Amino acid sequence: MSYPEPRYLGERGQVSALFRPASPVPDTGFISYVANQETTNGEFGLYKIDMGPKAMGATEHFHRTISESFYVLSGEIRLYNGERWVTGGEGDFLYVPPGGLHAFQNDSDNPVSLLLLFTPGAPREEYFEKFEEYSQRSSEEQKAFRIRHDQYNTTDMLHD
C-alpha cells in the first residue's frame, strides 16, 4: 500500500489549519456539524450525533458515492452491519464502504453520542436539516429527496 499522490506541492508548508470551537447547541436538534464538506474542501464530513433514549436512527440503506463510519463516544447504539445487528459501546467503530448496507438506532433507555464520518465529503447538511420536513411529504417525494442525497433505503427497492 502506498500514499496517495501529493496534493500540496509547496516546499515550506502553509498556514491553512482551521480551528472551530465546539458548538454549544446541535445544529439540527441532534446533529452537530463538526466539519462539513465545505469546511474540508470536500475531503470529508464529520458530524456528532446525540440521540435520546429509544430513538430511531436510520433504517437499512446504502450510499453509492460515500463511505460512512461510526465511532461511539458514550452510551450504547445498535448498528446493523449488513448481516446482523451488533451493540456498539464507547470506543467501538463501524466502517461502511460505498454500497455497504447499514442502519442504526438507540434501543436503550439511555442517551448515546457518536461521531459520523463521511468520505469523501458530501453536502449532507440539507439531508439532516430537511429530513423531518420531507417525512411529511408523499413517498415519491421522500424517495427523490433520499436519492438526491445518496441515501438508498432497501425498503424503496421493495416498491420498485
Coordinates of N, CA, C and O in Angstrom, one line a residue:
M1 N 0.8 -1.2 0.0 CA 0.0 0.0 0.0 C 0.9 1.2 0.0 O 1.9 1.3 0.7
S2 N 0.5 2.2 -0.8 CA 1.3 3.4 -0.8 C 0.5 4.7 -0.5 O -0.8 4.6 -0.6
Y3 N 1.1 5.8 -0.3 CA 0.5 7.0 -0.1 C -0.2 7.5 -1.4 O 0.3 7.2 -2.4
P4 N -1.2 8.3 -1.3 CA -1.8 8.9 -2.5 C -0.8 9.9 -3.1 O 0.2 10.3 -2.5
E5 N -1.1 10.3 -4.3 CA -0.3 11.3 -5.0 C -0.3 12.6 -4.2 O -1.4 13.0 -3.6
P6 N 0.8 13.4 -4.1 CA 0.8 14.6 -3.4 C -0.3 15.6 -3.9 O -0.5 15.7 -5.1
R7 N -0.9 16.3 -3.0 CA -1.9 17.4 -3.4 C -1.3 18.7 -3.0 O -1.8 19.7 -3.5
Y8 N -0.4 18.8 -2.2 CA 0.3 20.1 -1.9 C 1.7 19.9 -2.4 O 2.4 19.0 -2.1
L9 N 2.1 20.8 -3.2 CA 3.5 20.7 -3.9 C 4.4 21.8 -3.4 O 5.5 21.9 -4.0
G10 N 4.1 22.6 -2.4 CA 5.0 23.6 -1.9 C 6.1 23.0 -1.2 O 6.1 21.8 -0.8
E11 N 7.1 23.8 -0.9 CA 8.3 23.3 -0.2 C 8.3 23.6 1.3 O 9.0 22.9 2.1
R12 N 7.6 24.6 1.8 CA 7.7 25.0 3.2 C 6.4 24.9 4.0 O 6.4 25.2 5.2
G13 N 5.4 24.3 3.4 CA 4.1 24.3 4.1 C 3.4 25.6 4.1 O 4.0 26.6 3.6
Q14 N 2.2 25.7 4.6 CA 1.5 26.9 4.6 C 0.6 27.0 5.9 O 0.3 26.0 6.5
V15 N 0.2 28.2 6.1 CA -0.7 28.5 7.3 C -2.1 28.3 6.7 O -2.7 29.1 6.0
S16 N -2.7 27.1 7.0 CA -4.1 26.8 6.5 C -4.9 26.0 7.4 O -6.0 25.6 7.0
A17 N -4.5 25.7 8.6 CA -5.3 24.9 9.6 C -6.5 25.7 10.0 O -6.5 26.9 10.0
L18 N -7.5 25.0 10.3 CA -8.8 25.6 10.7 C -9.2 25.1 12.1 O -9.2 23.9 12.3
F19 N -9.4 26.0 13.0 CA -9.9 25.6 14.4 C -11.3 26.1 14.5 O -11.6 27.2 14.2
R20 N -12.2 25.2 14.9 CA -13.6 25.6 15.1 C -13.9 25.2 16.6 O -13.9 24.0 16.9
P21 N -14.3 26.2 17.4 CA -14.7 25.9 18.8 C -16.0 25.1 18.8 O -16.8 25.1 17.9
A22 N -16.1 24.3 19.8 CA -17.3 23.4 20.0 C -18.6 24.3 20.0 O -18.6 25.4 20.6
S23 N -19.6 23.8 19.3 CA -20.9 24.5 19.3 C -21.7 24.1 20.5 O -21.8 22.9 20.8
P24 N -22.3 25.1 21.2 CA -23.0 24.7 22.5 C -24.3 24.0 22.2 O -24.8 23.3 23.0
V25 N -24.9 24.2 21.0 CA -26.2 23.6 20.7 C -26.0 22.9 19.3 O -25.4 23.4 18.4
P26 N -26.6 21.6 19.2 CA -26.5 20.9 17.9 C -27.2 21.8 16.8 O -28.1 22.5 17.1
D27 N -26.7 21.6 15.6 CA -27.2 22.4 14.5 C -28.6 22.0 14.1 O -29.3 22.9 13.5
T28 N -29.0 20.8 14.2 CA -30.3 20.4 13.8 C -31.1 19.7 14.9 O -32.1 19.0 14.6
G29 N -30.8 19.9 16.1 CA -31.5 19.3 17.2 C -30.8 18.1 17.8 O -30.8 17.9 19.0
F30 N -30.2 17.3 16.9 CA -29.5 16.2 17.5 C -28.2 15.9 16.7 O -27.4 15.1 17.1
I31 N -27.9 16.7 15.7 CA -26.6 16.6 14.9 C -25.9 17.9 15.0 O -26.4 19.0 14.6
S32 N -24.6 17.8 15.3 CA -23.7 19.0 15.3 C -22.7 18.8 14.2 O -22.2 17.7 13.9
Y33 N -22.5 19.9 13.4 CA -21.6 19.8 12.3 C -20.2 20.1 12.8 O -19.8 21.3 13.0
V34 N -19.4 19.1 13.0 CA -18.0 19.3 13.4 C -17.2 19.8 12.3 O -16.5 20.9 12.4
A35 N -17.3 19.2 11.1 CA -16.6 19.7 9.9 C -17.3 19.2 8.7 O -17.3 18.0 8.4
N36 N -18.0 20.1 8.0 CA -18.8 19.7 6.9 C -17.9 19.7 5.6 O -16.7 20.1 5.7
Q37 N -18.4 19.3 4.5 CA -17.7 19.2 3.3 C -17.2 20.5 2.8 O -16.1 20.6 2.2
E38 N -17.9 21.6 3.1 CA -17.4 22.9 2.7 C -16.2 23.3 3.5 O -15.2 23.8 3.0
T39 N -16.2 23.0 4.8 CA -15.0 23.3 5.7 C -13.8 22.5 5.2 O -12.7 23.0 5.3
T40 N -14.0 21.3 4.8 CA -12.8 20.4 4.5 C -12.5 20.4 3.0 O -11.8 19.5 2.6
N41 N -13.2 21.2 2.2 CA -13.0 21.3 0.8 C -13.3 19.9 0.2 O -12.6 19.4 -0.8
G42 N -14.4 19.3 0.7 CA -14.9 18.0 0.1 C -14.1 16.8 0.5 O -14.4 15.7 0.0
E43 N -13.1 16.9 1.4 CA -12.4 15.7 1.7 C -13.2 14.8 2.7 O -13.1 13.5 2.5
F44 N -13.9 15.3 3.6 CA -14.7 14.5 4.5 C -15.8 15.4 5.2 O -15.7 16.6 5.1
G45 N -16.7 14.7 5.8 CA -17.7 15.4 6.6 C -17.8 14.7 7.9 O -17.8 13.4 8.0
L46 N -17.7 15.4 9.0 CA -17.6 14.8 10.4 C -18.7 15.4 11.2 O -18.8 16.7 11.3
Y47 N -19.6 14.6 11.8 CA -20.8 15.1 12.5 C -20.9 14.3 13.8 O -20.5 13.2 13.9
K48 N -21.4 15.0 14.8 CA -21.6 14.4 16.1 C -23.1 14.3 16.3 O -23.9 15.2 16.1
I49 N -23.5 13.1 16.7 CA -24.9 12.7 16.8 C -25.2 12.5 18.3 O -24.5 11.7 18.9
D50 N -26.2 13.1 18.9 CA -26.6 12.9 20.2 C -28.0 12.4 20.2 O -28.9 13.2 19.9
M51 N -28.3 11.2 20.5 CA -29.6 10.6 20.4 C -30.1 10.3 21.8 O -29.4 9.8 22.7
G52 N -31.4 10.6 22.0 CA -32.1 10.3 23.2 C -32.4 8.8 23.4 O -32.2 8.0 22.4
P53 N -32.9 8.4 24.5 CA -33.3 7.0 24.7 C -34.4 6.6 23.7 O -35.2 7.4 23.3
K54 N -34.3 5.3 23.3 CA -35.3 4.7 22.4 C -35.5 5.5 21.1 O -36.6 5.7 20.6
A55 N -34.4 6.1 20.5 CA -34.5 6.9 19.4 C -34.2 6.2 18.1 O -33.2 5.4 18.0
M56 N -35.1 6.4 17.1 CA -34.8 5.8 15.8 C -33.6 6.5 15.1 O -33.5 7.7 15.3
G57 N -32.8 5.8 14.4 CA -31.7 6.5 13.7 C -32.1 6.4 12.2 O -32.9 7.2 11.7
A58 N -31.5 5.5 11.5 CA -31.7 5.3 10.1 C -32.0 3.8 9.8 O -31.4 2.9 10.4
T59 N -33.0 3.6 8.9 CA -33.3 2.2 8.5 C -32.3 1.7 7.6 O -31.4 2.5 7.1
E60 N -32.3 0.5 7.2 CA -31.3 -0.2 6.3 C -31.2 0.6 5.0 O -32.2 0.8 4.4
H61 N -30.0 1.0 4.7 CA -29.8 1.7 3.5 C -28.3 1.6 3.1 O -27.5 1.0 3.8
F62 N -28.0 2.2 1.9 CA -26.6 2.2 1.5 C -26.3 3.5 0.7 O -27.3 4.2 0.4
H63 N -25.1 3.8 0.5 CA -24.7 5.0 -0.3 C -23.9 4.5 -1.5 O -23.1 3.6 -1.3
R64 N -24.0 5.2 -2.6 CA -23.3 4.8 -3.8 C -21.9 5.6 -3.9 O -21.0 5.1 -4.5
T65 N -21.9 6.8 -3.3 CA -20.7 7.7 -3.5 C -19.8 7.9 -2.3 O -18.7 8.4 -2.5
I66 N -20.3 7.5 -1.1 CA -19.6 7.9 0.1 C -19.5 6.7 1.0 O -20.3 5.8 1.0
S67 N -18.4 6.6 1.8 CA -18.3 5.7 2.9 C -18.9 6.4 4.1 O -18.9 7.6 4.2
E68 N -19.2 5.6 5.1 CA -19.8 6.1 6.4 C -19.1 5.3 7.5 O -19.0 4.1 7.5
S69 N -18.6 6.1 8.5 CA -18.0 5.4 9.7 C -18.7 6.0 10.9 O -19.1 7.1 11.0
F70 N -18.8 5.1 11.9 CA -19.5 5.4 13.2 C -18.4 5.1 14.3 O -17.8 4.1 14.3
Y71 N -18.3 6.1 15.2 CA -17.4 5.9 16.4 C -18.2 6.3 17.6 O -18.7 7.5 17.7
V72 N -18.4 5.4 18.5 CA -19.3 5.6 19.7 C -18.5 6.3 20.7 O -17.4 5.8 21.2
L73 N -19.0 7.5 21.1 CA -18.4 8.3 22.2 C -18.8 7.9 23.6 O -18.1 7.8 24.5
S74 N -20.2 7.7 23.7 CA -20.7 7.3 25.0 C -22.1 6.6 24.8 O -22.7 6.9 23.8
G75 N -22.5 5.8 25.7 CA -23.7 5.1 25.6 C -23.6 3.8 24.7 O -22.5 3.4 24.4
E76 N -24.7 3.3 24.4 CA -24.8 2.1 23.5 C -25.7 2.3 22.3 O -26.8 2.9 22.5
I77 N -25.3 1.9 21.2 CA -26.1 2.1 19.9 C -26.2 0.7 19.2 O -25.2 0.0 19.2
R78 N -27.3 0.5 18.6 CA -27.5 -0.7 17.8 C -27.0 -0.4 16.4 O -27.5 0.6 15.8
L79 N -26.1 -1.1 15.8 CA -25.6 -0.9 14.5 C -25.9 -2.1 13.6 O -25.6 -3.3 14.1
Y80 N -26.4 -1.9 12.4 CA -26.6 -3.0 11.5 C -25.4 -3.0 10.5 O -25.2 -2.0 9.9
N81 N -24.7 -4.1 10.4 CA -23.5 -4.2 9.6 C -23.7 -4.9 8.3 O -22.8 -5.3 7.6
G82 N -25.0 -5.0 7.9 CA -25.3 -5.6 6.6 C -25.7 -7.1 6.7 O -26.4 -7.6 5.9
E83 N -25.3 -7.7 7.8 CA -25.6 -9.1 8.1 C -26.4 -9.2 9.4 O -27.4 -10.0 9.5
R84 N -26.1 -8.5 10.4 CA -26.7 -8.6 11.7 C -26.6 -7.3 12.5 O -25.7 -6.5 12.2
W85 N -27.4 -7.2 13.5 CA -27.4 -6.1 14.5 C -26.3 -6.4 15.5 O -26.3 -7.5 16.0
V86 N -25.5 -5.4 15.8 CA -24.5 -5.5 16.9 C -24.7 -4.3 17.8 O -25.2 -3.3 17.4
T87 N -24.3 -4.5 19.1 CA -24.4 -3.4 20.0 C -23.0 -2.7 20.1 O -22.0 -3.4 20.5
G88 N -22.9 -1.4 19.8 CA -21.7 -0.7 19.9 C -21.7 0.1 21.2 O -22.7 0.8 21.5
G89 N -20.6 0.1 21.9 CA -20.4 0.9 23.1 C -19.2 1.9 22.9 O -18.6 1.9 21.9
E90 N -18.9 2.6 24.0 CA -17.8 3.6 24.0 C -16.6 3.0 23.3 O -16.1 1.9 23.7
G91 N -16.0 3.7 22.3 CA -14.8 3.3 21.7 C -15.0 2.3 20.5 O -14.1 2.1 19.7
D92 N -16.2 1.8 20.3 CA -16.4 0.9 19.2 C -16.6 1.7 17.9 O -17.0 2.8 17.9
F93 N -16.2 1.0 16.8 CA -16.1 1.7 15.5 C -16.7 0.7 14.4 O -16.5 -0.5 14.5
L94 N -17.5 1.3 13.5 CA -18.0 0.6 12.4 C -17.7 1.4 11.1 O -18.1 2.5 11.0
Y95 N -17.1 0.7 10.1 CA -16.8 1.3 8.8 C -17.7 0.7 7.8 O -17.8 -0.5 7.7
V96 N -18.3 1.5 7.0 CA -19.2 1.0 5.9 C -18.7 1.6 4.6 O -18.9 2.8 4.4
P97 N -18.2 0.8 3.7 CA -17.7 1.3 2.4 C -18.9 1.6 1.5 O -20.1 1.2 1.8
P98 N -18.7 2.4 0.4 CA -19.8 2.6 -0.5 C -20.5 1.3 -0.9 O -19.8 0.3 -1.2
G99 N -21.8 1.3 -0.9 CA -22.6 0.1 -1.3 C -22.9 -0.8 -0.1 O -23.7 -1.7 -0.2
G100 N -22.2 -0.5 1.1 CA -22.4 -1.4 2.2 C -23.8 -1.1 2.9 O -24.1 0.1 3.2
L101 N -24.5 -2.1 3.2 CA -25.8 -2.0 3.9 C -25.5 -1.7 5.3 O -24.6 -2.3 5.9
H102 N -26.3 -0.8 5.9 CA -26.2 -0.4 7.3 C -27.4 0.3 7.8 O -28.2 0.8 7.0
A103 N -27.5 0.4 9.1 CA -28.6 1.1 9.8 C -28.1 1.3 11.2 O -27.1 0.7 11.7
F104 N -28.8 2.2 12.0 CA -28.5 2.4 13.4 C -29.7 2.9 14.1 O -30.6 3.5 13.6
Q105 N -29.8 2.6 15.4 CA -30.9 3.1 16.3 C -30.4 2.9 17.7 O -29.6 2.1 18.1
N106 N -31.1 3.7 18.6 CA -30.8 3.6 20.0 C -32.0 2.9 20.7 O -33.0 3.4 20.9
D107 N -31.7 1.6 21.0 CA -32.8 0.8 21.7 C -32.7 0.9 23.2 O -33.6 0.4 23.9
S108 N -31.7 1.6 23.7 CA -31.5 1.6 25.2 C -32.4 2.7 25.8 O -32.9 3.5 25.2
D109 N -32.4 2.6 27.2 CA -33.1 3.6 28.0 C -32.2 4.8 28.3 O -32.6 5.7 29.1
N110 N -31.0 4.9 27.7 CA -30.0 6.0 27.9 C -29.7 6.7 26.6 O -29.8 6.1 25.6
P111 N -29.2 7.9 26.7 CA -28.7 8.6 25.6 C -27.5 8.0 25.0 O -26.8 7.3 25.7
V112 N -27.2 8.3 23.8 CA -25.9 7.9 23.1 C -25.4 9.0 22.3 O -26.1 9.9 21.8
S113 N -24.1 9.0 22.2 CA -23.4 10.1 21.5 C -22.3 9.4 20.6 O -21.6 8.5 21.0
L114 N -22.3 9.8 19.3 CA -21.4 9.1 18.4 C -20.9 10.1 17.3 O -21.5 11.2 17.1
L115 N -19.8 9.8 16.7 CA -19.3 10.6 15.6 C -19.6 9.8 14.3 O -19.5 8.6 14.3
L116 N -20.0 10.6 13.3 CA -20.3 10.0 12.0 C -19.4 10.7 11.0 O -19.3 11.9 10.9
L117 N -18.7 9.9 10.2 CA -17.7 10.4 9.3 C -18.1 9.9 7.9 O -18.3 8.7 7.6
F118 N -18.2 10.9 6.9 CA -18.5 10.6 5.5 C -17.3 10.9 4.7 O -16.7 12.0 4.9
T119 N -16.8 10.0 3.8 CA -15.7 10.3 2.9 C -16.0 9.8 1.5 O -16.6 8.7 1.4
P120 N -15.7 10.6 0.5 CA -15.4 12.0 0.6 C -16.5 12.8 1.2 O -17.6 12.3 1.3
G121 N -16.2 14.1 1.5 CA -17.3 14.9 2.0 C -18.4 15.1 1.0 O -18.2 15.2 -0.2
A122 N -19.6 15.1 1.5 CA -20.8 15.3 0.7 C -21.7 16.4 1.4 O -21.6 16.5 2.6
P123 N -22.5 17.1 0.7 CA -23.4 18.1 1.3 C -24.5 17.4 2.1 O -25.7 17.6 1.7
R124 N -24.2 16.8 3.2 CA -25.2 16.1 4.0 C -26.1 17.0 4.8 O -27.1 16.6 5.3
E125 N -25.7 18.2 5.0 CA -26.4 19.2 5.8 C -27.9 19.3 5.4 O -28.8 19.3 6.3
E126 N -28.2 19.5 4.1 CA -29.6 19.6 3.7 C -30.4 18.3 4.0 O -31.5 18.4 4.5
Y127 N -29.7 17.2 3.9 CA -30.4 16.0 4.3 C -30.8 16.0 5.7 O -32.0 15.7 6.1
F128 N -29.9 16.3 6.6 CA -30.2 16.4 8.0 C -31.2 17.4 8.4 O -32.1 17.2 9.2
E129 N -31.1 18.6 7.8 CA -31.9 19.7 8.1 C -33.4 19.6 7.6 O -34.3 20.1 8.2
K130 N -33.6 18.9 6.5 CA -34.9 18.8 5.9 C -35.5 17.4 6.0 O -36.6 17.2 5.4
F131 N -34.8 16.5 6.6 CA -35.4 15.1 6.7 C -36.8 15.1 7.4 O -37.7 14.5 6.9
E132 N -36.9 15.8 8.5 CA -38.2 15.9 9.2 C -39.3 16.5 8.2 O -40.4 15.9 8.2
E133 N -39.0 17.5 7.5 CA -40.0 18.1 6.6 C -40.4 17.2 5.5 O -41.6 17.0 5.2
Y134 N -39.4 16.5 4.9 CA -39.8 15.5 3.9 C -40.5 14.3 4.4 O -41.2 13.6 3.6
S135 N -40.4 14.0 5.7 CA -41.1 12.8 6.2 C -42.6 13.0 6.2 O -43.3 12.1 6.3
Q136 N -43.0 14.3 6.0 CA -44.4 14.6 5.9 C -44.9 14.6 4.5 O -46.1 14.8 4.2
R137 N -44.1 14.4 3.5 CA -44.5 14.5 2.1 C -44.8 13.1 1.6 O -44.7 12.1 2.2
S138 N -45.1 13.1 0.3 CA -45.5 11.8 -0.4 C -44.3 10.9 -0.4 O -43.2 11.3 -0.4
S139 N -44.6 9.6 -0.6 CA -43.5 8.6 -0.6 C -42.6 8.9 -1.8 O -41.4 8.7 -1.7
E140 N -43.2 9.4 -2.9 CA -42.4 9.7 -4.1 C -41.4 10.8 -3.8 O -40.2 10.8 -4.2
E141 N -41.9 11.9 -3.2 CA -41.0 13.0 -2.8 C -40.0 12.6 -1.8 O -38.8 13.0 -1.9
Q142 N -40.3 11.7 -0.9 CA -39.3 11.3 0.1 C -38.2 10.5 -0.6 O -37.0 10.7 -0.3
K143 N -38.6 9.6 -1.5 CA -37.6 8.8 -2.2 C -36.7 9.7 -3.1 O -35.5 9.5 -3.0
A144 N -37.3 10.6 -3.8 CA -36.5 11.5 -4.6 C -35.5 12.3 -3.7 O -34.3 12.6 -4.1
F145 N -35.9 12.8 -2.6 CA -35.1 13.5 -1.6 C -33.9 12.6 -1.2 O -32.8 13.1 -1.2
R146 N -34.2 11.4 -0.8 CA -33.2 10.5 -0.4 C -32.1 10.2 -1.5 O -30.9 10.3 -1.3
I147 N -32.6 10.0 -2.7 CA -31.7 9.7 -3.8 C -30.9 10.9 -4.1 O -29.7 10.7 -4.4
R148 N -31.4 12.1 -4.0 CA -30.7 13.3 -4.3 C -29.5 13.4 -3.3 O -28.5 14.0 -3.5
H149 N -29.7 12.8 -2.1 CA -28.7 12.8 -1.1 C -27.9 11.5 -0.9 O -27.4 11.2 0.2
D150 N -27.9 10.7 -2.0 CA -27.2 9.4 -2.0 C -27.6 8.5 -0.8 O -26.7 7.9 -0.2
Q151 N -28.9 8.4 -0.6 CA -29.4 7.5 0.5 C -30.4 6.6 -0.1 O -31.5 7.0 -0.5
Y152 N -30.0 5.3 -0.3 CA -30.8 4.3 -0.9 C -31.4 3.4 0.1 O -30.7 2.4 0.5
N153 N -32.6 3.6 0.5 CA -33.2 2.7 1.5 C -33.7 1.4 0.9 O -34.3 1.4 -0.2
T154 N -33.4 0.3 1.5 CA -33.8 -1.0 0.9 C -35.3 -1.1 0.8 O -35.8 -1.9 0.0
T155 N -36.0 -0.4 1.7 CA -37.5 -0.5 1.6 C -38.0 0.1 0.3 O -39.0 -0.3 -0.2
D156 N -37.2 1.1 -0.3 CA -37.6 1.6 -1.5 C -37.5 0.6 -2.7 O -38.2 0.6 -3.6
M157 N -36.5 -0.3 -2.5 CA -36.3 -1.3 -3.6 C -37.4 -2.3 -3.6 O -37.7 -2.9 -4.7
L158 N -38.1 -2.5 -2.5 CA -39.2 -3.5 -2.5 C -40.4 -2.9 -3.2 O -41.3 -3.7 -3.7
H159 N -40.5 -1.6 -3.4 CA -41.7 -1.0 -4.0 C -41.4 -0.6 -5.5 O -42.3 0.0 -6.1
D160 N -40.2 -0.9 -6.0 CA -40.0 -0.5 -7.4 C -40.5 -1.5 -8.4 O -40.7 -2.7 -8.1

